Amino acid sequence: MAEQLAVSDTMHAYVRGVSLREDPILAGLRAFTAQLPAGTAMQVSAEEGQLLALLVRLTGAANVLEIGTFTGYSTLCMARALPDKGRLTTCDITDRWPGIAAEYWREAGVEDRIESRIGDARQTLDALRREHGAGHFDLVFIDADKASYLHYYEKSLELLRPGGLVVVDNTLFFGRVVDPEAQDADTVAIREFNTFLRDDERVDVSLLPMADGITLARKRSA
């Protein structure tokens, strides 16, 4: 049986060359974001954005929740994949980044599918539960402050329908999860989160060694 393939720069370029379908709007947003402080590190890769769009289509998601907007690349990818009358709710702690994103959402013609909520995500998730009740969303994408991942995950499960999908970014956290010297709060939080998901019988789970680590967790039926 083949082992995990090491991905060299050459292999990465090949994969992009034969699979990536990034149009000028997405490429423009990615290029703009790369100029921002820590922009490259904080933005999802083009391949991950394409995967998110595919997951929206595969799950038939009509209601998507995103925790952590940044400049809206992942938002745009998922919003484009929604069916007619589909809706994406994205939340961020500041309006600085969604303000940048909105220009690209308008250019792509999906602004009317996206609702941006600004403020503490904990409060936003509580408000969404009051407004929509449990099981409203079909897919949730978590890509926000790492120390709060477990809290976001628990709230996401409440908001997610049975059979729905939680997608969690950065679950390998720049490779720091396997570095015993890395004991900063974010790395420790990701390690604890990964262990928790492995043992959570409420979901089917897979951690993909792609990009910075992407975990898929499908909510089982009660």
Short mmCIF file of C-alpha atoms in Angstrom, two decimals:
data_model
loop_
_atom_site.label_atom_id
_atom_site.label_comp_id
_atom_site.label_asym_id
_atom_site.label_seq_id
_atom_site.Cartn_x
_atom_site.Cartn_y
_atom_site.Cartn_z
CA MET A 1 0.00 0.00 0.00
CA ALA A 2 1.35 3.42 -0.91
CA GLU A 3 2.34 5.78 1.88
CA GLN A 4 1.54 9.49 2.03
CA LEU A 5 3.26 11.29 -0.84
CA ALA A 6 5.62 14.11 0.08
CA VAL A 7 4.53 17.21 -1.84
CA SER A 8 7.49 19.07 -3.28
CA ASP A 9 7.23 22.49 -4.87
CA THR A 10 7.37 20.79 -8.26
CA MET A 11 4.54 18.43 -7.36
CA HIS A 12 2.50 21.29 -5.94
CA ALA A 13 2.93 23.23 -9.18
CA TYR A 14 1.85 20.18 -11.16
CA VAL A 15 -1.28 19.71 -9.04
CA ARG A 16 -2.19 23.35 -9.54
CA GLY A 17 -1.57 23.08 -13.25
CA VAL A 18 -3.91 20.13 -13.77
CA SER A 19 -6.67 20.91 -11.27
CA LEU A 20 -6.94 24.56 -10.28
CA ARG A 21 -9.68 26.65 -11.89
CA GLU A 22 -9.08 30.10 -10.43
CA ASP A 23 -10.71 32.87 -12.47
CA PRO A 24 -9.50 36.50 -12.64
CA ILE A 25 -11.78 37.69 -9.83
CA LEU A 26 -10.50 35.09 -7.38
CA ALA A 27 -6.91 35.58 -8.56
CA GLY A 28 -7.26 39.33 -8.09
CA LEU A 29 -8.57 38.94 -4.56
CA ARG A 30 -5.80 36.51 -3.68
CA ALA A 31 -3.14 38.85 -5.09
CA PHE A 32 -4.58 41.83 -3.21
CA THR A 33 -4.71 39.88 0.06
CA ALA A 34 -1.10 38.71 -0.34
CA GLN A 35 0.00 42.35 -0.04
CA LEU A 36 -1.59 42.73 3.40
CA PRO A 37 0.31 42.03 6.64
CA ALA A 38 0.18 38.23 7.16
CA GLY A 39 -2.20 38.10 4.22
CA THR A 40 -0.70 34.99 2.62
CA ALA A 41 -0.68 33.08 5.90
CA MET A 42 -4.25 34.00 6.81
CA GLN A 43 -5.94 33.46 3.45
CA VAL A 44 -7.06 29.99 2.40
CA SER A 45 -5.14 28.57 -0.53
CA ALA A 46 -6.70 28.58 -3.98
CA GLU A 47 -6.94 24.78 -3.84
CA GLU A 48 -8.78 24.90 -0.53
CA GLY A 49 -11.21 27.47 -1.86
CA GLN A 50 -11.96 25.19 -4.79
CA LEU A 51 -12.43 22.25 -2.40
CA LEU A 52 -14.88 24.28 -0.30
CA ALA A 53 -16.94 25.06 -3.39
CA LEU A 54 -16.97 21.37 -4.29
CA LEU A 55 -18.09 20.42 -0.78
CA VAL A 56 -20.96 22.91 -0.95
CA ARG A 57 -22.12 21.32 -4.18
CA LEU A 58 -21.58 17.74 -2.99
CA THR A 59 -23.62 18.28 0.17
CA GLY A 60 -26.32 20.23 -1.67
CA ALA A 61 -25.88 22.97 0.91
CA ALA A 62 -28.34 25.84 0.65
CA ASN A 63 -27.48 27.47 3.99
CA VAL A 64 -23.79 27.91 4.77
CA LEU A 65 -22.17 29.44 7.84
CA GLU A 66 -18.61 30.75 7.85
CA ILE A 67 -16.81 31.66 11.06
CA GLY A 68 -13.96 33.97 10.08
CA THR A 69 -14.32 36.02 6.89
CA PHE A 70 -10.95 37.77 6.47
CA THR A 71 -10.93 39.18 2.91
CA GLY A 72 -13.63 36.83 1.72
CA TYR A 73 -11.86 34.43 -0.66
CA SER A 74 -13.44 31.33 0.86
CA THR A 75 -16.72 33.20 1.15
CA LEU A 76 -16.70 33.93 -2.56
CA CYS A 77 -15.84 30.35 -3.47
CA MET A 78 -18.69 28.93 -1.40
CA ALA A 79 -21.23 31.59 -2.37
CA ARG A 80 -20.70 30.84 -6.05
CA ALA A 81 -21.42 27.16 -5.38
CA LEU A 82 -24.76 27.80 -3.70
CA PRO A 83 -27.99 26.93 -5.49
CA ASP A 84 -30.51 29.60 -6.46
CA LYS A 85 -31.80 31.31 -3.32
CA GLY A 86 -28.95 29.80 -1.30
CA ARG A 87 -27.58 31.87 1.56
CA LEU A 88 -24.17 32.24 3.18
CA THR A 89 -23.77 33.89 6.57
CA THR A 90 -20.19 34.93 7.33
CA CYS A 91 -18.97 36.48 10.57
CA ASP A 92 -15.86 38.38 11.56
CA ILE A 93 -14.71 40.39 14.54
CA THR A 94 -14.08 43.52 12.44
CA ASP A 95 -15.63 45.10 9.36
CA ARG A 96 -12.18 45.98 7.97
CA TRP A 97 -11.75 42.73 6.03
CA PRO A 98 -15.33 42.15 4.85
CA GLY A 99 -15.23 45.73 3.60
CA ILE A 100 -12.48 44.68 1.20
CA ALA A 101 -14.29 41.45 0.33
CA ALA A 102 -17.55 43.14 -0.62
CA GLU A 103 -16.03 44.72 -3.73
CA TYR A 104 -15.09 41.30 -5.08
CA TRP A 105 -18.41 39.75 -4.08
CA ARG A 106 -20.19 42.46 -6.08
CA GLU A 107 -17.92 41.94 -9.07
CA ALA A 108 -18.67 38.20 -9.00
CA GLY A 109 -22.42 38.83 -8.78
CA VAL A 110 -22.96 36.99 -5.48
CA GLU A 111 -23.26 39.87 -3.03
CA ASP A 112 -26.99 39.21 -2.61
CA ARG A 113 -26.27 35.66 -1.38
CA ILE A 114 -23.96 36.79 1.43
CA GLU A 115 -24.87 38.17 4.84
CA SER A 116 -21.92 39.60 6.75
CA ARG A 117 -22.17 39.80 10.54
CA ILE A 118 -19.64 41.77 12.57
CA GLY A 119 -18.84 41.17 16.22
CA ASP A 120 -17.74 38.51 18.66
CA ALA A 121 -18.45 35.17 16.97
CA ARG A 122 -19.68 33.66 20.23
CA GLN A 123 -22.44 36.23 20.37
CA THR A 124 -23.15 35.89 16.66
CA LEU A 125 -23.57 32.12 16.95
CA ASP A 126 -25.93 32.53 19.89
CA ALA A 127 -27.96 35.05 17.89
CA LEU A 128 -28.16 32.66 14.92
CA ARG A 129 -29.44 29.92 17.19
CA ARG A 130 -32.16 32.22 18.52
CA GLU A 131 -33.13 33.36 15.03
CA HIS A 132 -33.05 30.06 13.16
CA GLY A 133 -33.14 27.34 15.79
CA ALA A 134 -31.12 24.13 15.68
CA GLY A 135 -30.26 22.34 12.44
CA HIS A 136 -30.61 25.34 10.12
CA PHE A 137 -27.26 25.15 8.35
CA ASP A 138 -26.05 22.49 5.93
CA LEU A 139 -22.33 23.31 6.06
CA VAL A 140 -20.15 25.28 8.46
CA PHE A 141 -16.60 26.45 7.75
CA ILE A 142 -14.47 27.37 10.78
CA ASP A 143 -11.39 29.51 10.19
CA ALA A 144 -11.06 31.96 13.07
CA ASP A 145 -9.16 32.34 16.34
CA LYS A 146 -7.71 28.96 17.22
CA ALA A 147 -8.21 29.17 20.98
CA SER A 148 -11.98 29.24 20.41
CA TYR A 149 -12.16 26.34 17.95
CA LEU A 150 -13.78 23.91 20.36
CA HIS A 151 -16.43 26.45 21.32
CA TYR A 152 -17.14 27.26 17.66
CA TYR A 153 -17.34 23.56 16.87
CA GLU A 154 -19.88 22.84 19.60
CA LYS A 155 -22.05 25.76 18.55
CA SER A 156 -21.73 24.70 14.91
CA LEU A 157 -22.99 21.21 15.70
CA GLU A 158 -26.07 22.73 17.30
CA LEU A 159 -26.71 24.87 14.23
CA LEU A 160 -25.97 22.06 11.77
CA ARG A 161 -28.57 19.65 10.40
CA PRO A 162 -28.01 15.88 10.77
CA GLY A 163 -25.86 14.81 7.85
CA GLY A 164 -24.41 18.30 7.57
CA LEU A 165 -20.70 19.02 7.35
CA VAL A 166 -18.30 21.02 9.50
CA VAL A 167 -15.06 21.99 7.74
CA VAL A 168 -12.23 23.20 9.98
CA ASP A 169 -9.13 24.96 8.68
CA ASN A 170 -5.56 25.03 10.06
CA THR A 171 -5.78 21.78 11.98
CA LEU A 172 -2.08 21.06 11.34
CA PHE A 173 -1.20 24.67 12.19
CA PHE A 174 1.96 25.22 10.14
CA GLY A 175 3.22 21.82 11.29
CA ARG A 176 3.52 23.07 14.87
CA VAL A 177 1.17 20.38 16.18
CA VAL A 178 3.99 17.81 15.98
CA ASP A 179 6.67 20.08 17.44
CA PRO A 180 7.05 19.31 21.16
CA GLU A 181 8.71 22.68 21.67
CA ALA A 182 5.60 24.50 20.42
CA GLN A 183 3.55 25.16 23.55
CA ASP A 184 1.90 28.44 22.62
CA ALA A 185 -1.83 28.75 23.35
CA ASP A 186 -2.95 28.41 19.73
CA THR A 187 -0.92 25.28 19.01
CA VAL A 188 -2.03 23.64 22.26
CA ALA A 189 -5.65 24.52 21.45
CA ILE A 190 -5.40 22.90 18.01
CA ARG A 191 -3.84 19.74 19.45
CA GLU A 192 -6.61 19.46 22.03
CA PHE A 193 -9.24 20.14 19.37
CA ASN A 194 -7.87 17.42 17.07
CA THR A 195 -7.85 14.87 19.89
CA PHE A 196 -11.38 15.83 20.87
CA LEU A 197 -12.68 15.34 17.33
CA ARG A 198 -10.98 11.99 16.97
CA ASP A 199 -13.01 10.73 19.94
CA ASP A 200 -16.29 12.54 19.20
CA GLU A 201 -18.87 9.86 18.37
CA ARG A 202 -21.36 12.46 17.16
CA VAL A 203 -19.48 12.85 13.88
CA ASP A 204 -17.64 10.98 11.15
CA VAL A 205 -14.25 12.63 10.85
CA SER A 206 -11.25 12.87 8.54
CA LEU A 207 -8.22 15.14 8.80
CA LEU A 208 -6.81 15.87 5.34
CA PRO A 209 -3.05 16.64 5.16
CA MET A 210 -3.80 19.36 2.62
CA ALA A 211 -2.87 23.05 2.81
CA ASP A 212 -2.50 23.75 6.56
CA GLY A 213 -4.65 20.78 7.55
CA ILE A 214 -8.37 20.56 6.77
CA THR A 215 -10.69 18.51 8.98
CA LEU A 216 -14.06 17.29 7.75
CA ALA A 217 -16.65 16.30 10.35
CA ARG A 218 -20.04 14.98 9.22
CA LYS A 219 -22.78 15.20 11.84
CA ARG A 220 -24.37 11.81 12.37
CA SER A 221 -28.12 11.40 12.60
CA ALA A 222 -29.45 11.14 16.15
#
